[in-house]
Coordinates of C-alpha atoms in Angstrom, one line a residue:
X748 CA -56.3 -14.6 -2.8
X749 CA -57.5 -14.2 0.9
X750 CA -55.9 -11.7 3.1
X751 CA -54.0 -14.2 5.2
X752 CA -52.7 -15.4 2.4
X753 CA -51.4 -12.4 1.3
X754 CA -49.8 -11.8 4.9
X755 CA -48.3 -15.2 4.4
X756 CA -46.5 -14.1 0.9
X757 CA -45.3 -11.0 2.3
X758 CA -43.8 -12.8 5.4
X759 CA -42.2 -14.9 3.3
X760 CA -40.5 -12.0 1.0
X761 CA -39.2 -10.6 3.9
X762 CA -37.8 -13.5 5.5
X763 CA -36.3 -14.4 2.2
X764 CA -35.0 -10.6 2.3
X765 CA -33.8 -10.9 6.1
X766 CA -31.9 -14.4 5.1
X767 CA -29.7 -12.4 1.9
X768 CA -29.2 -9.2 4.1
X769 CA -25.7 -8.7 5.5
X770 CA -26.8 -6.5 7.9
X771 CA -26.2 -7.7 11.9
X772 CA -28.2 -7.0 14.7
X773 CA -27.5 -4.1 15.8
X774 CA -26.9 -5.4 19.6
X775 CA -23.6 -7.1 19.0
X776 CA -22.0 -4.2 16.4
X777 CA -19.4 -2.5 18.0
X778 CA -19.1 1.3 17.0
X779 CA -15.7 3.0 16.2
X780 CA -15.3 6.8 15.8
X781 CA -13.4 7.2 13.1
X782 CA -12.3 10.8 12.0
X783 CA -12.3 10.4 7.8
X784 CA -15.1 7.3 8.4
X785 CA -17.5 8.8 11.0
X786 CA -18.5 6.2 13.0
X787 CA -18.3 2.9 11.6
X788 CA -19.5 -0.5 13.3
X789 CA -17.8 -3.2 13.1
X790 CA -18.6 -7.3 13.5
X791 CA -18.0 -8.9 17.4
X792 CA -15.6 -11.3 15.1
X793 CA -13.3 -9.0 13.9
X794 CA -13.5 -6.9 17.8
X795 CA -12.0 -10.2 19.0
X796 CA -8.9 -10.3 16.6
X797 CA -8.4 -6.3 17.2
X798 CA -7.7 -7.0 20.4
X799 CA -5.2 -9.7 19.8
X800 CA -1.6 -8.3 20.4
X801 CA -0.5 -9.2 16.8
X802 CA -3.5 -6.6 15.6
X803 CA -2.3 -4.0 18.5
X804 CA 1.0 -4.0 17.3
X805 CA 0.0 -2.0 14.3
X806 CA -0.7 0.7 16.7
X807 CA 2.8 1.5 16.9
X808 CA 3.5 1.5 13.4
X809 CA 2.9 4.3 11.3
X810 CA 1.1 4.3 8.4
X811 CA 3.8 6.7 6.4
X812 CA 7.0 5.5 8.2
X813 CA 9.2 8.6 8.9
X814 CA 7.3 11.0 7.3
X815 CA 5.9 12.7 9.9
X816 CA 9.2 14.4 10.7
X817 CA 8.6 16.5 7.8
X818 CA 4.9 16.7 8.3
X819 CA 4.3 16.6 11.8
X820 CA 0.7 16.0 11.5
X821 CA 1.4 12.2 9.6
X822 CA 1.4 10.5 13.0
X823 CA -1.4 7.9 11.9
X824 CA -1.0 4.3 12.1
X825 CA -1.3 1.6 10.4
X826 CA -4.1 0.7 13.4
X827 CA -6.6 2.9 12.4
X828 CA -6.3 2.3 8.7
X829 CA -6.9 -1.2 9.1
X830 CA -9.7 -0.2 10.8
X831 CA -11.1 1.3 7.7
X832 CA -10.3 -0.7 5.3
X833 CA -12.7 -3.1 6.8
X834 CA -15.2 -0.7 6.7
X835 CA -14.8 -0.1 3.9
X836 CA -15.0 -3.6 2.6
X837 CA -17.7 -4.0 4.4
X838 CA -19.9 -1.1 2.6
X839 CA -18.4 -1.9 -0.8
X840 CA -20.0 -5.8 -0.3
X841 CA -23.6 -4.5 0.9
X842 CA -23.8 -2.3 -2.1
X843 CA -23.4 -4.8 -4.3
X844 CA -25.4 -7.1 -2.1
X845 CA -28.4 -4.6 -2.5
X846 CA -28.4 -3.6 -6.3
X847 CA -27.5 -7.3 -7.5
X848 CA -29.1 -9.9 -5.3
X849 CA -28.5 -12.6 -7.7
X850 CA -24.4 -12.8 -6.8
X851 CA -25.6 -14.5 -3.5
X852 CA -23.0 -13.0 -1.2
X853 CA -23.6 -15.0 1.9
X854 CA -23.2 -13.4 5.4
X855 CA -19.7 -15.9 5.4
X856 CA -18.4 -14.1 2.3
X857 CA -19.0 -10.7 4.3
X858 CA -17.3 -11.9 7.1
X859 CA -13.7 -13.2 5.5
X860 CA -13.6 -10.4 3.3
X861 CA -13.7 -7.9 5.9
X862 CA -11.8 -10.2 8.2
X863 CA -9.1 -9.7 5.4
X864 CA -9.4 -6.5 4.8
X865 CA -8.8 -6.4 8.7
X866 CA -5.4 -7.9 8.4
X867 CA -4.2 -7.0 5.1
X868 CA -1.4 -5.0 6.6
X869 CA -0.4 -6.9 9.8
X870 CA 2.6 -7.9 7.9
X871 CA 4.7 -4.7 7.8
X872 CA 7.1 -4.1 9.6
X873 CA 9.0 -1.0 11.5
X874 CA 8.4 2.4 9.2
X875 CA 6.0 0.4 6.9
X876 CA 7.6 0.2 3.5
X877 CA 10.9 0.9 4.4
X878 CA 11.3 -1.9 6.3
X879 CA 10.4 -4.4 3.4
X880 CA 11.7 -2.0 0.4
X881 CA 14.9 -0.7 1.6
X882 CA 16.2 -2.5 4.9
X883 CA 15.6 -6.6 4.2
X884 CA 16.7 -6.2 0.6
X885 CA 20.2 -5.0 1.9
X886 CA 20.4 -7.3 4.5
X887 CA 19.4 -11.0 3.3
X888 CA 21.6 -10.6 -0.1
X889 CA 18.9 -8.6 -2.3
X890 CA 15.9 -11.1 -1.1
X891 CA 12.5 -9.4 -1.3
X892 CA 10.4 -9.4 1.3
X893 CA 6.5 -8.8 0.7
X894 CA 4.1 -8.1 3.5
X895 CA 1.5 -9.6 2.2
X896 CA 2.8 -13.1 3.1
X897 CA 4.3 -11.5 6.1
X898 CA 0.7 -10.8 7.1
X899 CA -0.5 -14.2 6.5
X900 CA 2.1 -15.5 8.5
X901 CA 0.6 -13.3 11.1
X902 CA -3.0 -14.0 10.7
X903 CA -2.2 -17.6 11.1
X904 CA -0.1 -16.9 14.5
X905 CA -2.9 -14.6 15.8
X906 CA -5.5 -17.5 14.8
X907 CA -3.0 -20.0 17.1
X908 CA -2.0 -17.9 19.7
X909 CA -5.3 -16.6 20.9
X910 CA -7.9 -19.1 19.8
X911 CA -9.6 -17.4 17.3
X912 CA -10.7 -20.9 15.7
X913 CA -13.5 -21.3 17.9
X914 CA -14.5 -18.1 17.1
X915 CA -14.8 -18.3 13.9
X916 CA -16.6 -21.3 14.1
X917 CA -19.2 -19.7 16.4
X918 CA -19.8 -17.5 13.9
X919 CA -20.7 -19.4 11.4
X920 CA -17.1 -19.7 9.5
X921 CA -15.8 -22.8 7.9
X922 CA -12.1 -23.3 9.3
X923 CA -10.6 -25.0 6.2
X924 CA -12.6 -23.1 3.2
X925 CA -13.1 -19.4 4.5
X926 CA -9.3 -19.8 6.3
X927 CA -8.0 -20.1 2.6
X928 CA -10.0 -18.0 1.3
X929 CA -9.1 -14.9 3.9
X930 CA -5.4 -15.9 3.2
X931 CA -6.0 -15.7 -0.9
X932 CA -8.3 -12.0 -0.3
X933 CA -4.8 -11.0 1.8
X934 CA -2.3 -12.0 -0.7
X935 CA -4.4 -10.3 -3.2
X936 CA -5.8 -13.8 -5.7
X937 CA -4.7 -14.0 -8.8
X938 CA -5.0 -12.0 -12.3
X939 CA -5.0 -14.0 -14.9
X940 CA -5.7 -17.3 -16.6
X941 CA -7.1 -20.6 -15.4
X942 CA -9.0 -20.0 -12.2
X943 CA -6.8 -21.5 -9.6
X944 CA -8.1 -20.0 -6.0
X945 CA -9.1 -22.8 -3.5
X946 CA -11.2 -20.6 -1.2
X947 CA -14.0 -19.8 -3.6
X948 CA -15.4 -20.8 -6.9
X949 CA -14.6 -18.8 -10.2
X950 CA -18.3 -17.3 -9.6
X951 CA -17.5 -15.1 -6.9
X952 CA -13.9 -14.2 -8.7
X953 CA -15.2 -10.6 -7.7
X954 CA -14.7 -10.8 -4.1
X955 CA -10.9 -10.9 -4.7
X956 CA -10.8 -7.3 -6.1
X957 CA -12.5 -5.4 -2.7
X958 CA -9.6 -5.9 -1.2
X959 CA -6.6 -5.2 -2.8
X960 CA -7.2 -5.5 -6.9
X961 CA -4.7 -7.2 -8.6
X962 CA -6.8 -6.5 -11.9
X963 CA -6.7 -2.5 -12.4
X964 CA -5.4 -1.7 -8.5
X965 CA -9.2 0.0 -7.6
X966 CA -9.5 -1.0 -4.4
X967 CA -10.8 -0.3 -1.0
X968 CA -7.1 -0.5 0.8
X969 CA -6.3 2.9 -1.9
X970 CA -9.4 4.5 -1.2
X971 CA -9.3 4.8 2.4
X972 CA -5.4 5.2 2.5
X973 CA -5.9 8.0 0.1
X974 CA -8.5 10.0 1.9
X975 CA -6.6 9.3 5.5
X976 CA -2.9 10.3 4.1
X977 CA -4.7 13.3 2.7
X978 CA -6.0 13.9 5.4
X979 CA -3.3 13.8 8.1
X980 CA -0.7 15.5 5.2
X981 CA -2.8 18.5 5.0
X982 CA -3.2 17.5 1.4
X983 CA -6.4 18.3 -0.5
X984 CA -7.8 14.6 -1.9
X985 CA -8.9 14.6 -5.4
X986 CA -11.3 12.3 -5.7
X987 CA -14.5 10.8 -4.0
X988 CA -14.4 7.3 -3.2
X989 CA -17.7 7.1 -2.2
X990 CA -18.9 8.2 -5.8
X991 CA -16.9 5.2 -7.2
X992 CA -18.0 2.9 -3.9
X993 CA -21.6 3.9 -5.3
X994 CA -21.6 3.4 -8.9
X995 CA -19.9 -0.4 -8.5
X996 CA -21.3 -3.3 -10.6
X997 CA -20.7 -6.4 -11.3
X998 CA -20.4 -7.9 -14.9
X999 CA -19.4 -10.8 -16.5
X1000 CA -15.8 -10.4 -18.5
X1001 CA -14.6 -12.8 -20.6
X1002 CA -16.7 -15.5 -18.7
X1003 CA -15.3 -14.2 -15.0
X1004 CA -17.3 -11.7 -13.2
X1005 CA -16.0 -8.0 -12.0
X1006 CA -16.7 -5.5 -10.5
X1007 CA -17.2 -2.6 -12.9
X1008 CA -18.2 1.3 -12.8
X1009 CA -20.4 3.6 -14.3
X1010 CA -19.0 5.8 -17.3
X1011 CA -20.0 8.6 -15.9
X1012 CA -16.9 8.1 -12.8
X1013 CA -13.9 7.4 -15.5
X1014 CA -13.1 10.7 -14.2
X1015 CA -13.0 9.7 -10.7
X1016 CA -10.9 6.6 -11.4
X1017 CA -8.3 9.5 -13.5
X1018 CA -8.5 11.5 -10.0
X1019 CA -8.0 8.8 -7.7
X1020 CA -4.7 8.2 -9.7
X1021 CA -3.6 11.4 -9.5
X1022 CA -4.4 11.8 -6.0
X1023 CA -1.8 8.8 -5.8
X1024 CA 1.2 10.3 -7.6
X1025 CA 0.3 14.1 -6.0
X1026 CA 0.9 12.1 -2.4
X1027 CA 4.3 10.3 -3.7
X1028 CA 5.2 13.4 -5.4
X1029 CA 4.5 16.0 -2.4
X1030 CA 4.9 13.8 0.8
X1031 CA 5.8 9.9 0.2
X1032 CA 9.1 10.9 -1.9
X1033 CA 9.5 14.2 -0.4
X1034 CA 13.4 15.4 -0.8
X1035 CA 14.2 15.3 2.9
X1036 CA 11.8 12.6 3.8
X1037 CA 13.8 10.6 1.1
X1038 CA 16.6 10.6 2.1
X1039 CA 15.5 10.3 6.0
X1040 CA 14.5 7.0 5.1
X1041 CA 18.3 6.4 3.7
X1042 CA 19.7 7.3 7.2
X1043 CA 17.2 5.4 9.2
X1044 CA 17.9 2.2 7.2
X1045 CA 21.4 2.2 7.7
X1046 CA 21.0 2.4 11.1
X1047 CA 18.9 -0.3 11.1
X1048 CA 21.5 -2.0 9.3
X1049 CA 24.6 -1.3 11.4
X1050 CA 22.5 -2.2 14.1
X1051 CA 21.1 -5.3 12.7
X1052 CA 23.4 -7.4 14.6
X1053 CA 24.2 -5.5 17.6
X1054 CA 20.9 -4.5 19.0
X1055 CA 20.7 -8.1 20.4
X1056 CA 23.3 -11.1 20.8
X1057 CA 21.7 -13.8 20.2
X1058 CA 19.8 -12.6 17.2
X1059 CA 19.8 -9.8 14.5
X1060 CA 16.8 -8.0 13.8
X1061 CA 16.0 -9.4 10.4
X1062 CA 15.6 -12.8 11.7
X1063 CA 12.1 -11.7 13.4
X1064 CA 11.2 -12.2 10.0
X1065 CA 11.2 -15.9 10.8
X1066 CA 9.1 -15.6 14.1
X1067 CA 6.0 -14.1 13.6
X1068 CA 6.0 -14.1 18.3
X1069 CA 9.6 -12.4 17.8
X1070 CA 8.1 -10.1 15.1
X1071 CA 4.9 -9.1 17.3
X1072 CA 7.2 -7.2 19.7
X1073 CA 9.0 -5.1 16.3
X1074 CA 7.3 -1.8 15.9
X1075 CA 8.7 1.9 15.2
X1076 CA 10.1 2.2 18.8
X1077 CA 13.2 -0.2 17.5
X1078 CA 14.8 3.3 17.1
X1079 CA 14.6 4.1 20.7
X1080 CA 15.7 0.4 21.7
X1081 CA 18.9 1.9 19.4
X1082 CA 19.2 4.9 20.8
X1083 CA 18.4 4.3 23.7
X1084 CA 19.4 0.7 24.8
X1085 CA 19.1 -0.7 28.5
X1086 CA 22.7 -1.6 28.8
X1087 CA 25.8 0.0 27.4
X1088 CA 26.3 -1.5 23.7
X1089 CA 29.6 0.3 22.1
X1090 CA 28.9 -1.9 18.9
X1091 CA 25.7 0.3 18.6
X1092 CA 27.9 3.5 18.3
X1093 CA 27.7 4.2 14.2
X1094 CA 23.6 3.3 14.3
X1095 CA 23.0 6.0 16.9
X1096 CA 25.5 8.7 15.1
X1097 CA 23.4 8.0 12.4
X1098 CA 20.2 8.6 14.2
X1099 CA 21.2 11.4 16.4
X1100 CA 22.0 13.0 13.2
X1101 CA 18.3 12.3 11.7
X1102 CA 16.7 13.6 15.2
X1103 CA 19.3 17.2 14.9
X1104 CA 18.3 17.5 11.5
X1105 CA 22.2 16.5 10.6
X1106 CA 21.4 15.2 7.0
X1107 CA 23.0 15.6 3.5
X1108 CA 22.5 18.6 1.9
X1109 CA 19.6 18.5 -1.0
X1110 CA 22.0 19.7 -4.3
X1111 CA 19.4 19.1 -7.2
X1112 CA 16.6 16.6 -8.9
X1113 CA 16.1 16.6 -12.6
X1114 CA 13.3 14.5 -14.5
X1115 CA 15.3 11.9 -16.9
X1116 CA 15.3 11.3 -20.2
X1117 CA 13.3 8.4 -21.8
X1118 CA 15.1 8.4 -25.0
X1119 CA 18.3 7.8 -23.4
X1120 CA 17.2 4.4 -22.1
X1121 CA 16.6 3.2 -25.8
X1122 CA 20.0 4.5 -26.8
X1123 CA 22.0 2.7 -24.6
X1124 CA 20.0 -0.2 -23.2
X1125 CA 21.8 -3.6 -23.8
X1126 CA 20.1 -7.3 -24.7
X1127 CA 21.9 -8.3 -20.9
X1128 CA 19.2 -5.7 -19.4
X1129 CA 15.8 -6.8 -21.7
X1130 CA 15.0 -9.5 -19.4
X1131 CA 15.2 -7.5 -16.5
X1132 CA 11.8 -5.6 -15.1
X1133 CA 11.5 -2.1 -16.5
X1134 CA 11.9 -0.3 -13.2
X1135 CA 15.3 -2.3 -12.1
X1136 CA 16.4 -1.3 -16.0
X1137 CA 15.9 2.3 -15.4
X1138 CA 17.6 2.4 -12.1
X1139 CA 20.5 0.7 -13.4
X1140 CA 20.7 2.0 -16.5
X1141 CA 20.4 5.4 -15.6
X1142 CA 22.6 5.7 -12.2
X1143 CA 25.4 3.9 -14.3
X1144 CA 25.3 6.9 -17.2
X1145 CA 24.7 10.0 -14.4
X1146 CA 27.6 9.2 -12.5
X1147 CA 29.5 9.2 -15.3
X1148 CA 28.6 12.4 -16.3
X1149 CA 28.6 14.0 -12.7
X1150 CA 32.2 12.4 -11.6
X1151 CA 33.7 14.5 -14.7
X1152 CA 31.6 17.5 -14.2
X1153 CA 33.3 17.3 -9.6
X1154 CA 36.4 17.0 -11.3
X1155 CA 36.2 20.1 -13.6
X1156 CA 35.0 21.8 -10.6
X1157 CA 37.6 20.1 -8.2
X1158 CA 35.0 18.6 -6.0
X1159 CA 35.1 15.0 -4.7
X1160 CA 32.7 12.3 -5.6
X1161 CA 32.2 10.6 -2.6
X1162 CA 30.7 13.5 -0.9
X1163 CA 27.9 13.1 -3.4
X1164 CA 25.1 10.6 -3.5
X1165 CA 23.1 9.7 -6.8
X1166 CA 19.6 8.3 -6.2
X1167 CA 16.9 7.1 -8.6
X1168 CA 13.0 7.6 -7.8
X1169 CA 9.8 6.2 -10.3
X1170 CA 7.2 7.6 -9.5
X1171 CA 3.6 7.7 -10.8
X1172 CA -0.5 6.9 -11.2
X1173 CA 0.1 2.9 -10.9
X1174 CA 2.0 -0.1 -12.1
X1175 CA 4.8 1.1 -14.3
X1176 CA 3.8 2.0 -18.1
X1177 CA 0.5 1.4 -18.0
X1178 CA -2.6 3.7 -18.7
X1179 CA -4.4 4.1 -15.4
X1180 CA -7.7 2.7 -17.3
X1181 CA -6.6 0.0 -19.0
X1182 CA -7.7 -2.8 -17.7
X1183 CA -10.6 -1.3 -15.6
X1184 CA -14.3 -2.2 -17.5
X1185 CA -17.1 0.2 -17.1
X1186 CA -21.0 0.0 -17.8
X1187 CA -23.7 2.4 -19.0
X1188 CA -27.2 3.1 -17.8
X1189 CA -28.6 1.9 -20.3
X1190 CA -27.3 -1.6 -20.3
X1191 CA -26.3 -2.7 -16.6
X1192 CA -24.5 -6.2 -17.8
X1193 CA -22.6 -5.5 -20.4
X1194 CA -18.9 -4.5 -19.7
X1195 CA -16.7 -2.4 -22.0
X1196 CA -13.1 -0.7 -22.0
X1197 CA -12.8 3.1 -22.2
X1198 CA -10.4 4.7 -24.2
X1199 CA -8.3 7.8 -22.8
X1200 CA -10.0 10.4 -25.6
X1201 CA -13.3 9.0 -24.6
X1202 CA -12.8 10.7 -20.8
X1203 CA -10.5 13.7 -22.1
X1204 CA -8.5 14.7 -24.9
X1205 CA -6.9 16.5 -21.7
X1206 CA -5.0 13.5 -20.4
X1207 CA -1.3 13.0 -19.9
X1208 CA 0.6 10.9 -22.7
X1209 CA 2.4 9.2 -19.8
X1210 CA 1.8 8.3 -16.7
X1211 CA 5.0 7.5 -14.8
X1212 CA 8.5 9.3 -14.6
X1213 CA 11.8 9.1 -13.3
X1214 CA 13.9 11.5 -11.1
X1215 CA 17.7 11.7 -10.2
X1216 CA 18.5 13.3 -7.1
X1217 CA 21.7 14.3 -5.8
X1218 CA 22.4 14.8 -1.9
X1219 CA 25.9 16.3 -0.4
X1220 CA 27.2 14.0 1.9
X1221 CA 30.6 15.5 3.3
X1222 CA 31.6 14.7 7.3
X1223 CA 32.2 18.6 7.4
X1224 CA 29.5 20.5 5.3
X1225 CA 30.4 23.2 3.7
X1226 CA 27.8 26.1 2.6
X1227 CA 30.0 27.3 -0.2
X1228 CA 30.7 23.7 -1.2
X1229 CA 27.2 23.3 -1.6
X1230 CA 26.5 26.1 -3.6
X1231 CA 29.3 24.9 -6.1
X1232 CA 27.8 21.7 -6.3
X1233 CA 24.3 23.2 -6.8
X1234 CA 25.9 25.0 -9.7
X1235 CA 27.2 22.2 -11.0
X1236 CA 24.0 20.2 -11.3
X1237 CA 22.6 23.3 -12.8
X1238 CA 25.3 23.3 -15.5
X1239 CA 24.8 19.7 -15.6

């Protein structure tokens, strides 16, 4: 072979090379200092959607709702961790991209799945979770509201309202595949069964667990909200995402591919599920921050319908361009409000008493019972999802029990307030590597389940739990009335 034609093959390598990269030029990136990330560059694509006002809103939401008035440092937003969730993503894809060349990600596939990773969490709405998990539940009859369609509801208003078609196009995006397919990555694809996502074929079923995972729940969205909570908390963070980010594979699974991990991390994957239930446990369903949440909704619902009058504030839910302008400061439009609005009165009692630190009194929390549940759980309740069972089950039979234990001690009911929390390292029940698949070094395709005494014989039997809490809720607090009650739950 001559030497020309030697420069020739080598041209040609690294052309093919250049063509299966998903690296940019380095001319258009734009750089973002990031303080868990460092700095991280992101695509002139997703540059022009951050500076859409639907993305800036999130800015003024904060990533752990009221929180941060009982850790003052948890002021982050839901902005910034965004931000590196698509970085994330983004880093996550190019490994693979490097150690398995044969999945052919395409520069397209890059794109949308960073674009969604971008905008997974558009949809929430004022204090994050409490908005959909406490407030719309109480005021649209028990309806359920998930952000994740919220936020696909706002993608596709963003899209509209600031021409972000031709955009996409320019960059190399087709409008009707890779539009569904950013949708599907946002409201998180599907688990099981017959393969039924219109965005991408069942080859490149992988690309819906970067995201968010609806598989085993590893996904980028935990690992950077992890590190970032931890961060802003104060809270040491068990667990290195980068080490799991590093040792990800794809393998085939039942004739579907996913992404796997090394053996060697199944103690990482343990950690990162701790780290999950240490941040609920310590900060997320903190005592006080609990049951600041349960004031702040019920303002929002006493003001629901007085803030404005023509509309209440849960109908934004039905306007994305109405719920563009609903962010965190909807509790100084309350408190605050142009124009006198007596009909706002209760709401801002109630919120003048979260600002003066005017809440109910912490009495107790105990850790329930499992056995209980068995004993008096009725065939009216088996249909019902565990969680909702427990709640039920258990606040009926604790009130019980406390009402007769007030009236021994002469104390009234009503002053008291029962609440049930679940808490744990995932979705209810369920061992935290159950249905994750892991690989060896010795054989880089084939996929195989762990079993807990194969990591530790150190692990915990279970994995979730359940806590009743009772708060003192009396117009006139007493401190010796408090103390009895405190003494009661004791005895109790």
């Amino acid at each position: 072979m001559s030497a020309f034609e030697g420069a020739t093959d080598v041209s040609k390598i690294a052309e093919e090379l250049q063509k299966n990269s998903l690296d940019f030029s380095k001319d258009i990136m734009k750089i973002f200092n990031d303080p868990v990330h460092g700095n991280i560059e992101l695509h002139p694509l997703l540059v022009k959607m951050i500076d859409t006002p639907q993305f800036q809103r999130l800015r003024y939401i904060k990533q752990l709702g009221t929180k941060h008035l009982v850790y003052p440092g948890a002021t982050h937003t839901r902005f910034e961790h965004s931000l590196g969730v698509a970085h994330l993503a983004g880093c996550l894809l190019k490994t693979l991209n490097e150690n398995q060349p044969e999945l052919n990600i395409k520069k397209k596939d890059f794109l949308c799945v960073q674009i969604a990773a971008l905008c997974h969490d558009m949809g929430h709405g004022p204090f994050s979770h409490l908005f959909d998990g406490m407030f719309i539940p109480k005021v649209r009859s028990g309806a359920r509201m998930k952000h994740e369609q919220a936020s696909v509801d706002m993608f596709r208003c963003m899209k509209r309202r600031n021409g972000l078609d031709k955009e996409m196009k320019f960059y190399g995006l087709d409008l009707q595949k890779d539009i569904k397919f950013i949708e599907e990555l946002i409201l998180k694809g599907q688990k099981d069964g017959k393969w039924s996502m219109k965005g991408r074929t069942e080859d490149k079923s992988f690309l819906y667990e970067i995201v968010a995972n609806k598989v085993n729940g590893i996904d980028v969205d935990k690992w950077d909200y992890l590190a970032r909570d931890c961060y802003y908390l104060g809270i040491p963070c068990g667990f290195d995402s980068q080490r799991l980010l590093k040792s990800a594979r794809v393998c085939e699974v039942n004739r579907r591919k996913h992404i796997c991990f090394r053996d060697k991390v199944a103690d990482n994957i343990y950690g990162m599920f701790h780290t999950r239930y240490t941040l609920h446990r310590q900060a997320l369903q903190h005592k006080i921050g609990y049951i600041i949440d349960v004031k702040i909704n019920d303002a929002l619902v006493k003001a629901n319908d007085k803030l404005s009058p023509d509309r209440k504030i849960s109908d934004a839910v039905d306007d994305m361009l109405e719920y563009t302008k609903l962010t965190d400061h909807i509790s100084d439009q309350i408190l605050n409000p142009p124009d006198s609005n007596p009909g706002l009165a209760e709401a801002q009692r109630i919120l003048q008493g979260v600002v003066n630190r005017r809440l109910p009194k912490f009495v107790g929390e105990a850790r329930l019972n499992e056995d209980k549940l068995k004993e008096i759980q009725n065939d009216s309740l088996k249909a019902k999802p565990v969680k909702a069972v427990k709640i039920e089950v258990y606040k009926k039979l604790l009130k019980g029990l406390w009402d007769d234990m007030l009236l021994e001690n002469k104390l009234k009911a009503t002053d008291f307030e029962i609440y049930v929390l679940e808490m744990g390292f995932g979705e209810v029940g369920k061992e935290p590597i159950d249905n994750v698949h892991f690989y060896s070094k010795s054989d880089l395709k084939t996929a195989f389940k762990m079993k807990k005494y194969q990591v530790s014989s150190l692990k915990p039997e279970k994995y979730h739990e359940f806590l009743v809490r009772v708060y003192y809720n009396p117009e006139d607090q007493e401190h010796q009335v408090q103390q009895k009650a405190q003494k009661c739950f004791h005895d109790w």
